[in-house]
Amino acid sequence: MTTMARDATTASAGARSAGTPTGPARVPPGPASAAAGAAGGAEAVPGPAVSSGAAAGRGSEIRRHELATFLRSRRERITPEQVGLPRGRRRRTPGLRREEVAQLSAVGVTWYTWLEQARDIQVSEQVLDALARTLLLDAGERAHLFQLAGAVDPSPAAQCSGITPALRLMLRQLEPVPACVQNSRYDILAYNRTYARLMMRDLDTVPPADRNCLVLAYTNAEWRESIVFLDEAMRLMAARLRVSMAGHLGEPAWKMLVKRLRAESAEFREIWERYEVVSARGKTKQFVSPYVGLVTVDHTDLWLAPAQGARMVTYPPADEQSRERLERLHAIALEAEAEAEKESETKAEEAGAV
């Protein structure tokens, strides 16, 4: 983004860390209740008492079974090759095995099995996030997963209601200047067409959960190759993240980001342990675009909501050659967009003909 066998001890430890099984909720039957008739002399009719607690328990059980079915269906549709695993000769299970999902998500096999069995266990946002990435869920499926689990999705894609149509229009009108909207966690919440192709061939191809400048700078080969002074950029971003994180230490999204970076990047672990801090400041940067080559820009932050850390990041050209190359990059983006629209129209026409 590995040895599949896990012993029972490891699985149980993973289960204890991920959630505690409590068994299905059982509600003893209550006494019969009597309802008075509309007319005063009507005889009372006995009937079962339905408490709000019993109804809530049944609703929770239904959600657990829906969650179990949803997870199984998504596990069975993914081939081992899609997640970098060998198929093997004796595979009979359609899609991935339970132990494969558990390993890729860093949870216990027993715990994940309980989850697919609709056991009454607690599941954290971090585990749901890992499962969503392992099962390659799209935005709608990810939202459904969190809803079934009764949890709040901490990802930026679920929390970017502040990206208004007017703000998206502003991003487009800034072209050919590359621009995006980020929060203080470096989540890329919105961007224009030039920005999408400045540091890689197409940012649209990156899953929303991975559209984070730190994640890309530390783990994405294409993004890393585009940054001329990569070591300095990684160090400064980690130092700025530590400053911003001081006000969000207990928030799941922040803890999840650091945990993910520490797990996926030895470089981040080493830099993070330095405890460096640095304030935000403008800076001249250089990128090597896969389309137009070297571009020198002036990084400028336009703060939208300082209290929340939201900002519009712009990259105006620092010299004439960079200006020309950004204009060429914008033209390439427009051409690609026109081709995609034409292809979409052709497919729609073909579907209509059938």
C-alpha positions as a Markdown table, in Angstrom:
| # | Residue | x | y | z |
|---|---|---|---|---|
| 1 | Met | 0.0 | 0.0 | 0.0 |
| 2 | Thr | 3.2 | -11.2 | 4.7 |
| 3 | Thr | 2.5 | -14.0 | 6.6 |
| 4 | Met | -1.2 | -14.7 | 6.8 |
| 5 | Ala | -1.2 | -17.2 | 9.7 |
| 6 | Arg | -2.0 | -15.8 | 13.1 |
| 7 | Asp | -2.1 | -17.9 | 16.2 |
| 8 | Ala | -5.1 | -17.8 | 18.6 |
| 9 | Thr | -3.2 | -15.7 | 21.1 |
| 10 | Thr | -2.4 | -12.9 | 18.6 |
| 11 | Ala | -5.9 | -13.0 | 17.3 |
| 12 | Ser | -7.4 | -12.7 | 20.8 |
| 13 | Ala | -5.0 | -9.9 | 21.7 |
| 14 | Gly | -6.1 | -8.0 | 18.6 |
| 15 | Ala | -9.7 | -8.6 | 19.5 |
| 16 | Arg | -9.3 | -7.3 | 23.0 |
| 17 | Ser | -7.6 | -4.1 | 21.6 |
| 18 | Ala | -10.3 | -3.5 | 19.0 |
| 19 | Gly | -13.4 | -4.2 | 20.9 |
| 20 | Thr | -14.9 | -6.3 | 23.7 |
| 21 | Pro | -17.6 | -8.9 | 22.9 |
| 22 | Thr | -20.6 | -8.6 | 25.1 |
| 23 | Gly | -22.9 | -11.0 | 23.2 |
| 24 | Pro | -26.2 | -10.3 | 21.6 |
| 25 | Ala | -28.5 | -8.1 | 23.7 |
| 26 | Arg | -31.4 | -10.0 | 25.4 |
| 27 | Val | -34.4 | -8.1 | 26.8 |
| 28 | Pro | -36.7 | -10.2 | 29.1 |
| 29 | Pro | -40.4 | -10.0 | 28.3 |
| 30 | Gly | -42.2 | -7.3 | 30.2 |
| 31 | Pro | -45.6 | -7.6 | 31.9 |
| 32 | Ala | -48.7 | -7.2 | 29.8 |
| 33 | Ser | -50.1 | -3.7 | 29.6 |
| 34 | Ala | -53.8 | -2.8 | 29.7 |
| 35 | Ala | -55.2 | -0.2 | 27.4 |
| 36 | Ala | -58.4 | 1.6 | 28.3 |
| 37 | Gly | -61.0 | 1.6 | 25.5 |
| 38 | Ala | -62.3 | 4.7 | 23.9 |
| 39 | Ala | -65.6 | 4.3 | 25.7 |
| 40 | Gly | -65.4 | 4.4 | 29.5 |
| 41 | Gly | -66.9 | 1.0 | 30.0 |
| 42 | Ala | -64.7 | -0.9 | 27.6 |
| 43 | Glu | -62.8 | -3.8 | 29.0 |
| 44 | Ala | -59.1 | -3.5 | 29.2 |
| 45 | Val | -57.2 | -5.6 | 26.5 |
| 46 | Pro | -53.9 | -7.1 | 27.6 |
| 47 | Gly | -51.0 | -6.8 | 25.3 |
| 48 | Pro | -47.2 | -7.0 | 25.3 |
| 49 | Ala | -45.3 | -4.0 | 26.8 |
| 50 | Val | -42.7 | -2.6 | 24.3 |
| 51 | Ser | -40.1 | -0.5 | 26.1 |
| 52 | Ser | -37.9 | 2.0 | 24.3 |
| 53 | Gly | -34.9 | 0.0 | 25.5 |
| 54 | Ala | -36.1 | -3.2 | 23.8 |
| 55 | Ala | -36.8 | -1.3 | 20.6 |
| 56 | Ala | -33.3 | 0.3 | 20.7 |
| 57 | Gly | -31.8 | -3.2 | 21.3 |
| 58 | Arg | -33.6 | -4.7 | 18.3 |
| 59 | Gly | -32.5 | -1.7 | 16.1 |
| 60 | Ser | -28.9 | -2.2 | 17.2 |
| 61 | Glu | -29.1 | -5.9 | 16.4 |
| 62 | Ile | -30.5 | -5.2 | 13.0 |
| 63 | Arg | -27.7 | -2.7 | 12.2 |
| 64 | Arg | -25.1 | -5.3 | 13.3 |
| 65 | His | -26.5 | -7.9 | 10.9 |
| 66 | Glu | -26.6 | -5.3 | 8.1 |
| 67 | Leu | -23.0 | -4.4 | 8.9 |
| 68 | Ala | -21.9 | -8.0 | 8.8 |
| 69 | Thr | -23.6 | -8.7 | 5.5 |
| 70 | Phe | -22.1 | -5.5 | 4.0 |
| 71 | Leu | -18.6 | -6.4 | 5.1 |
| 72 | Arg | -18.9 | -9.9 | 3.7 |
| 73 | Ser | -20.2 | -8.7 | 0.4 |
| 74 | Arg | -17.4 | -6.2 | 0.0 |
| 75 | Arg | -14.8 | -8.7 | 1.1 |
| 76 | Glu | -16.0 | -11.3 | -1.5 |
| 77 | Arg | -15.8 | -8.8 | -4.4 |
| 78 | Ile | -12.1 | -8.0 | -4.0 |
| 79 | Thr | -9.5 | -10.1 | -5.7 |
| 80 | Pro | -6.2 | -10.8 | -4.0 |
| 81 | Glu | -4.4 | -9.1 | -6.8 |
| 82 | Gln | -6.2 | -5.8 | -6.1 |
| 83 | Val | -4.5 | -5.6 | -2.7 |
| 84 | Gly | -1.1 | -7.1 | -3.6 |
| 85 | Leu | -1.6 | -10.7 | -2.5 |
| 86 | Pro | -0.9 | -13.9 | -4.5 |
| 87 | Arg | -4.0 | -15.8 | -5.5 |
| 88 | Gly | -2.5 | -19.3 | -4.9 |
| 89 | Arg | -3.8 | -22.6 | -6.4 |
| 90 | Arg | -6.2 | -23.8 | -3.8 |
| 91 | Arg | -8.3 | -20.7 | -3.2 |
| 92 | Arg | -12.0 | -21.5 | -3.0 |
| 93 | Thr | -13.2 | -18.4 | -1.2 |
| 94 | Pro | -14.5 | -15.7 | -3.6 |
| 95 | Gly | -12.5 | -12.5 | -3.0 |
| 96 | Leu | -10.5 | -12.2 | 0.1 |
| 97 | Arg | -10.4 | -14.4 | 3.2 |
| 98 | Arg | -11.3 | -13.1 | 6.6 |
| 99 | Glu | -7.7 | -13.5 | 7.9 |
| 100 | Glu | -6.5 | -11.5 | 4.9 |
| 101 | Val | -8.8 | -8.6 | 5.6 |
| 102 | Ala | -7.8 | -8.7 | 9.3 |
| 103 | Gln | -4.1 | -8.6 | 8.5 |
| 104 | Leu | -4.4 | -5.8 | 5.9 |
| 105 | Ser | -6.4 | -3.8 | 8.4 |
| 106 | Ala | -4.1 | -4.6 | 11.4 |
| 107 | Val | -6.9 | -6.1 | 13.5 |
| 108 | Gly | -7.3 | -9.5 | 15.1 |
| 109 | Val | -8.7 | -12.4 | 13.0 |
| 110 | Thr | -11.0 | -13.5 | 15.8 |
| 111 | Trp | -12.3 | -9.9 | 16.3 |
| 112 | Tyr | -12.9 | -9.4 | 12.6 |
| 113 | Thr | -14.7 | -12.8 | 12.5 |
| 114 | Trp | -17.0 | -11.7 | 15.3 |
| 115 | Leu | -17.7 | -8.5 | 13.4 |
| 116 | Glu | -18.9 | -10.6 | 10.3 |
| 117 | Gln | -20.9 | -12.7 | 12.7 |
| 118 | Ala | -22.8 | -9.7 | 14.0 |
| 119 | Arg | -21.5 | -10.0 | 17.5 |
| 120 | Asp | -22.2 | -7.1 | 19.9 |
| 121 | Ile | -18.7 | -5.6 | 19.9 |
| 122 | Gln | -17.4 | -2.0 | 20.0 |
| 123 | Val | -15.5 | -0.8 | 16.9 |
| 124 | Ser | -13.4 | 2.4 | 16.8 |
| 125 | Glu | -13.2 | 5.0 | 14.1 |
| 126 | Gln | -9.6 | 4.0 | 13.4 |
| 127 | Val | -10.6 | 0.4 | 12.7 |
| 128 | Leu | -13.5 | 1.4 | 10.5 |
| 129 | Asp | -11.1 | 3.7 | 8.6 |
| 130 | Ala | -8.6 | 0.8 | 8.1 |
| 131 | Leu | -11.4 | -1.6 | 6.9 |
| 132 | Ala | -12.7 | 1.0 | 4.5 |
| 133 | Arg | -9.2 | 1.4 | 2.9 |
| 134 | Thr | -8.6 | -2.4 | 2.9 |
| 135 | Leu | -12.0 | -3.1 | 1.2 |
| 136 | Leu | -11.4 | -0.3 | -1.3 |
| 137 | Leu | -14.7 | 1.4 | -0.4 |
| 138 | Asp | -15.8 | 4.5 | -2.4 |
| 139 | Ala | -17.2 | 7.6 | -0.6 |
| 140 | Gly | -20.8 | 6.3 | -0.5 |
| 141 | Glu | -19.8 | 2.9 | 0.7 |
| 142 | Arg | -17.5 | 4.4 | 3.4 |
| 143 | Ala | -20.4 | 6.6 | 4.6 |
| 144 | His | -22.7 | 3.5 | 4.8 |
| 145 | Leu | -20.1 | 1.6 | 6.8 |
| 146 | Phe | -19.7 | 4.3 | 9.4 |
| 147 | Gln | -23.5 | 4.7 | 9.6 |
| 148 | Leu | -24.1 | 1.0 | 10.2 |
| 149 | Ala | -21.5 | 1.0 | 12.9 |
| 150 | Gly | -23.0 | 4.0 | 14.5 |
| 151 | Ala | -19.8 | 6.0 | 14.3 |
| 152 | Val | -18.8 | 9.4 | 13.0 |
| 153 | Asp | -16.4 | 9.4 | 10.0 |
| 154 | Pro | -13.4 | 11.6 | 10.9 |
| 155 | Ser | -12.1 | 11.8 | 7.3 |
| 156 | Pro | -11.8 | 15.1 | 5.5 |
| 157 | Ala | -14.1 | 13.9 | 2.7 |
| 158 | Ala | -16.9 | 13.6 | 5.3 |
| 159 | Gln | -16.3 | 17.0 | 6.9 |
| 160 | Cys | -15.8 | 19.5 | 4.0 |
| 161 | Ser | -19.3 | 21.1 | 4.0 |
| 162 | Gly | -17.5 | 24.5 | 4.0 |
| 163 | Ile | -16.4 | 24.0 | 0.4 |
| 164 | Thr | -19.1 | 26.1 | -1.2 |
| 165 | Pro | -19.9 | 26.4 | -4.9 |
| 166 | Ala | -18.6 | 29.9 | -4.7 |
| 167 | Leu | -15.3 | 28.7 | -3.3 |
| 168 | Arg | -14.9 | 26.1 | -6.0 |
| 169 | Leu | -15.6 | 28.8 | -8.6 |
| 170 | Met | -12.9 | 30.9 | -7.1 |
| 171 | Leu | -10.4 | 28.0 | -7.4 |
| 172 | Arg | -11.3 | 27.7 | -11.1 |
| 173 | Gln | -11.0 | 31.4 | -11.8 |
| 174 | Leu | -7.5 | 31.4 | -10.3 |
| 175 | Glu | -6.3 | 29.2 | -13.1 |
| 176 | Pro | -3.7 | 28.8 | -14.6 |
| 177 | Val | -2.4 | 29.4 | -11.0 |
| 178 | Pro | -2.5 | 26.1 | -9.1 |
| 179 | Ala | -4.6 | 26.4 | -6.0 |
| 180 | Cys | -6.3 | 24.2 | -3.4 |
| 181 | Val | -8.1 | 24.4 | -0.1 |
| 182 | Gln | -6.4 | 22.6 | 2.9 |
| 183 | Asn | -7.1 | 22.3 | 6.6 |
| 184 | Ser | -4.4 | 22.4 | 9.2 |
| 185 | Arg | -4.0 | 18.6 | 8.9 |
| 186 | Tyr | -2.9 | 19.0 | 5.3 |
| 187 | Asp | -6.1 | 17.3 | 4.0 |
| 188 | Ile | -6.7 | 18.6 | 0.5 |
| 189 | Leu | -10.4 | 19.5 | 0.5 |
| 190 | Ala | -10.8 | 21.0 | -2.9 |
| 191 | Tyr | -8.5 | 22.0 | -5.8 |
| 192 | Asn | -8.5 | 23.3 | -9.4 |
| 193 | Arg | -7.5 | 21.5 | -12.6 |
| 194 | Thr | -3.9 | 23.0 | -12.7 |
| 195 | Tyr | -3.2 | 21.9 | -9.1 |
| 196 | Ala | -4.4 | 18.4 | -9.9 |
| 197 | Arg | -1.6 | 17.9 | -12.5 |
| 198 | Leu | 1.2 | 20.0 | -10.9 |
| 199 | Met | 2.7 | 17.2 | -8.8 |
| 200 | Met | 1.3 | 14.1 | -10.4 |
| 201 | Arg | -0.5 | 13.1 | -13.5 |
| 202 | Asp | -4.0 | 13.4 | -12.0 |
| 203 | Leu | -4.9 | 13.9 | -8.4 |
| 204 | Asp | -8.4 | 12.8 | -9.2 |
| 205 | Thr | -7.1 | 9.2 | -9.3 |
| 206 | Val | -6.1 | 9.3 | -5.7 |
| 207 | Pro | -8.8 | 8.1 | -3.2 |
| 208 | Pro | -10.2 | 11.0 | -1.1 |
| 209 | Ala | -8.9 | 9.4 | 2.1 |
| 210 | Asp | -5.4 | 9.6 | 0.7 |
| 211 | Arg | -5.6 | 13.2 | -0.5 |
| 212 | Asn | -3.4 | 14.6 | 2.2 |
| 213 | Cys | -0.1 | 16.4 | 1.5 |
| 214 | Leu | 1.7 | 14.7 | 4.3 |
| 215 | Val | 0.5 | 11.2 | 3.3 |
| 216 | Leu | 1.4 | 11.9 | -0.4 |
| 217 | Ala | 4.8 | 13.4 | 0.5 |
| 218 | Tyr | 5.8 | 10.5 | 2.7 |
| 219 | Thr | 4.2 | 7.6 | 0.8 |
| 220 | Asn | 3.3 | 8.4 | -2.8 |
| 221 | Ala | 6.2 | 7.9 | -5.2 |
| 222 | Glu | 4.9 | 10.1 | -8.0 |
| 223 | Trp | 4.2 | 13.0 | -5.6 |
| 224 | Arg | 7.6 | 12.7 | -4.0 |
| 225 | Glu | 9.4 | 12.7 | -7.3 |
| 226 | Ser | 7.8 | 16.1 | -8.1 |
| 227 | Ile | 9.2 | 17.9 | -5.1 |
| 228 | Val | 12.6 | 19.3 | -5.7 |
| 229 | Phe | 13.6 | 19.8 | -2.1 |
| 230 | Leu | 11.8 | 16.8 | -0.6 |
| 231 | Asp | 13.7 | 16.4 | 2.6 |
| 232 | Glu | 13.2 | 20.0 | 3.6 |
| 233 | Ala | 9.5 | 19.9 | 2.6 |
| 234 | Met | 8.8 | 16.8 | 4.7 |
| 235 | Arg | 10.6 | 18.2 | 7.7 |
| 236 | Leu | 8.7 | 21.6 | 7.6 |
| 237 | Met | 5.3 | 19.9 | 7.1 |
| 238 | Ala | 5.8 | 17.6 | 10.1 |
| 239 | Ala | 6.9 | 20.6 | 12.2 |
| 240 | Arg | 3.8 | 22.6 | 11.2 |
| 241 | Leu | 1.6 | 19.6 | 11.8 |
| 242 | Arg | 2.9 | 19.4 | 15.4 |
| 243 | Val | 2.2 | 23.1 | 16.0 |
| 244 | Ser | -1.4 | 22.7 | 14.7 |
| 245 | Met | -2.0 | 19.5 | 16.5 |
| 246 | Ala | -1.5 | 21.1 | 19.9 |
| 247 | Gly | -5.1 | 22.3 | 19.8 |
| 248 | His | -6.5 | 19.0 | 18.6 |
| 249 | Leu | -4.7 | 16.3 | 20.7 |
| 250 | Gly | -7.8 | 14.4 | 21.6 |
| 251 | Glu | -9.5 | 14.4 | 18.2 |
| 252 | Pro | -9.6 | 11.0 | 16.4 |
| 253 | Ala | -8.8 | 12.4 | 12.9 |
| 254 | Trp | -5.5 | 13.9 | 14.1 |
| 255 | Lys | -4.5 | 10.7 | 16.0 |
| 256 | Met | -5.4 | 8.6 | 13.0 |
| 257 | Leu | -3.3 | 10.7 | 10.7 |
| 258 | Val | -0.2 | 10.5 | 12.9 |
| 259 | Lys | -0.7 | 6.8 | 13.5 |
| 260 | Arg | -1.0 | 6.1 | 9.8 |
| 261 | Leu | 2.1 | 8.1 | 8.9 |
| 262 | Arg | 4.1 | 6.4 | 11.7 |
| 263 | Ala | 3.0 | 3.0 | 10.4 |
| 264 | Glu | 3.7 | 3.6 | 6.7 |
| 265 | Ser | 6.8 | 5.8 | 6.7 |
| 266 | Ala | 10.1 | 5.3 | 8.6 |
| 267 | Glu | 11.1 | 8.8 | 7.5 |
| 268 | Phe | 8.1 | 10.3 | 9.2 |
| 269 | Arg | 8.8 | 8.3 | 12.4 |
| 270 | Glu | 12.3 | 9.7 | 12.6 |
| 271 | Ile | 11.3 | 13.3 | 11.8 |
| 272 | Trp | 8.3 | 13.2 | 14.2 |
| 273 | Glu | 10.5 | 12.2 | 17.1 |
| 274 | Arg | 12.6 | 15.4 | 16.7 |
| 275 | Tyr | 9.7 | 17.4 | 18.1 |
| 276 | Glu | 10.4 | 20.3 | 15.8 |
| 277 | Val | 7.9 | 23.2 | 15.5 |
| 278 | Val | 7.7 | 26.0 | 13.0 |
| 279 | Ser | 5.2 | 28.7 | 12.2 |
| 280 | Ala | 3.4 | 29.1 | 8.8 |
| 281 | Arg | 5.2 | 31.2 | 6.3 |
| 282 | Gly | 5.3 | 31.8 | 2.6 |
| 283 | Lys | 8.1 | 30.2 | 0.6 |
| 284 | Thr | 9.4 | 29.9 | -3.0 |
| 285 | Lys | 9.0 | 26.2 | -4.1 |
| 286 | Gln | 10.0 | 24.2 | -7.1 |
| 287 | Phe | 8.2 | 21.2 | -8.6 |
| 288 | Val | 8.9 | 19.0 | -11.5 |
| 289 | Ser | 5.6 | 18.5 | -13.2 |
| 290 | Pro | 5.2 | 15.2 | -15.2 |
| 291 | Tyr | 3.8 | 17.3 | -18.1 |
| 292 | Val | 5.8 | 20.5 | -18.3 |
| 293 | Gly | 8.9 | 20.0 | -16.3 |
| 294 | Leu | 10.4 | 22.4 | -13.7 |
| 295 | Val | 8.1 | 25.1 | -12.3 |
| 296 | Thr | 9.1 | 27.7 | -9.7 |
| 297 | Val | 6.2 | 29.1 | -7.7 |
| 298 | Asp | 5.6 | 31.3 | -4.6 |
| 299 | His | 3.6 | 29.4 | -2.0 |
| 300 | Thr | 1.0 | 31.8 | -0.5 |
| 301 | Asp | -1.6 | 30.9 | 2.1 |
| 302 | Leu | -4.9 | 32.8 | 2.1 |
| 303 | Trp | -6.6 | 32.1 | 5.4 |
| 304 | Leu | -10.3 | 31.3 | 5.3 |
| 305 | Ala | -11.0 | 30.4 | 8.9 |
| 306 | Pro | -7.9 | 30.8 | 11.1 |
| 307 | Ala | -9.6 | 29.3 | 14.1 |
| 308 | Gln | -10.2 | 26.0 | 12.2 |
| 309 | Gly | -7.0 | 26.2 | 10.2 |
| 310 | Ala | -8.7 | 26.2 | 6.8 |
| 311 | Arg | -6.7 | 28.0 | 4.1 |
| 312 | Met | -6.5 | 28.5 | 0.3 |
| 313 | Val | -3.0 | 27.6 | -0.9 |
| 314 | Thr | -2.0 | 29.2 | -4.1 |
| 315 | Tyr | 1.1 | 28.8 | -6.3 |
| 316 | Pro | 1.6 | 31.9 | -8.5 |
| 317 | Pro | 4.6 | 31.6 | -10.9 |
| 318 | Ala | 7.9 | 33.1 | -9.6 |
| 319 | Asp | 9.3 | 33.7 | -13.1 |
| 320 | Glu | 8.3 | 34.1 | -16.8 |
| 321 | Gln | 9.2 | 30.6 | -17.8 |
| 322 | Ser | 7.1 | 29.1 | -14.9 |
| 323 | Arg | 4.2 | 31.3 | -16.0 |
| 324 | Glu | 4.3 | 29.9 | -19.5 |
| 325 | Arg | 4.6 | 26.4 | -18.2 |
| 326 | Leu | 1.6 | 26.8 | -15.9 |
| 327 | Glu | -0.4 | 28.1 | -18.8 |
| 328 | Arg | 0.6 | 25.0 | -20.8 |
| 329 | Leu | -0.3 | 22.8 | -17.9 |
| 330 | His | -3.7 | 24.4 | -17.7 |
| 331 | Ala | -4.3 | 23.8 | -21.4 |
| 332 | Ile | -3.4 | 20.2 | -20.9 |
| 333 | Ala | -5.9 | 19.9 | -18.1 |
| 334 | Leu | -8.6 | 21.5 | -20.2 |
| 335 | Glu | -7.9 | 19.1 | -23.1 |
| 336 | Ala | -8.0 | 16.1 | -20.7 |
| 337 | Glu | -11.3 | 17.3 | -19.3 |
| 338 | Ala | -12.9 | 17.7 | -22.8 |
| 339 | Glu | -11.8 | 14.2 | -23.7 |
| 340 | Ala | -13.2 | 12.7 | -20.6 |
| 341 | Glu | -16.6 | 14.5 | -21.2 |
| 342 | Lys | -16.6 | 13.2 | -24.8 |
| 343 | Glu | -15.9 | 9.7 | -23.7 |
| 344 | Ser | -18.7 | 9.9 | -21.1 |
| 345 | Glu | -21.2 | 11.1 | -23.7 |
| 346 | Thr | -20.2 | 8.3 | -26.0 |
| 347 | Lys | -20.8 | 5.7 | -23.3 |
| 348 | Ala | -24.1 | 7.2 | -22.5 |
| 349 | Glu | -25.2 | 7.1 | -26.1 |
| 350 | Glu | -24.1 | 3.5 | -26.4 |
| 351 | Ala | -26.0 | 2.5 | -23.3 |
| 352 | Gly | -29.1 | 4.3 | -24.6 |
| 353 | Ala | -28.8 | 2.5 | -27.9 |
| 354 | Val | -28.8 | -0.9 | -26.1 |
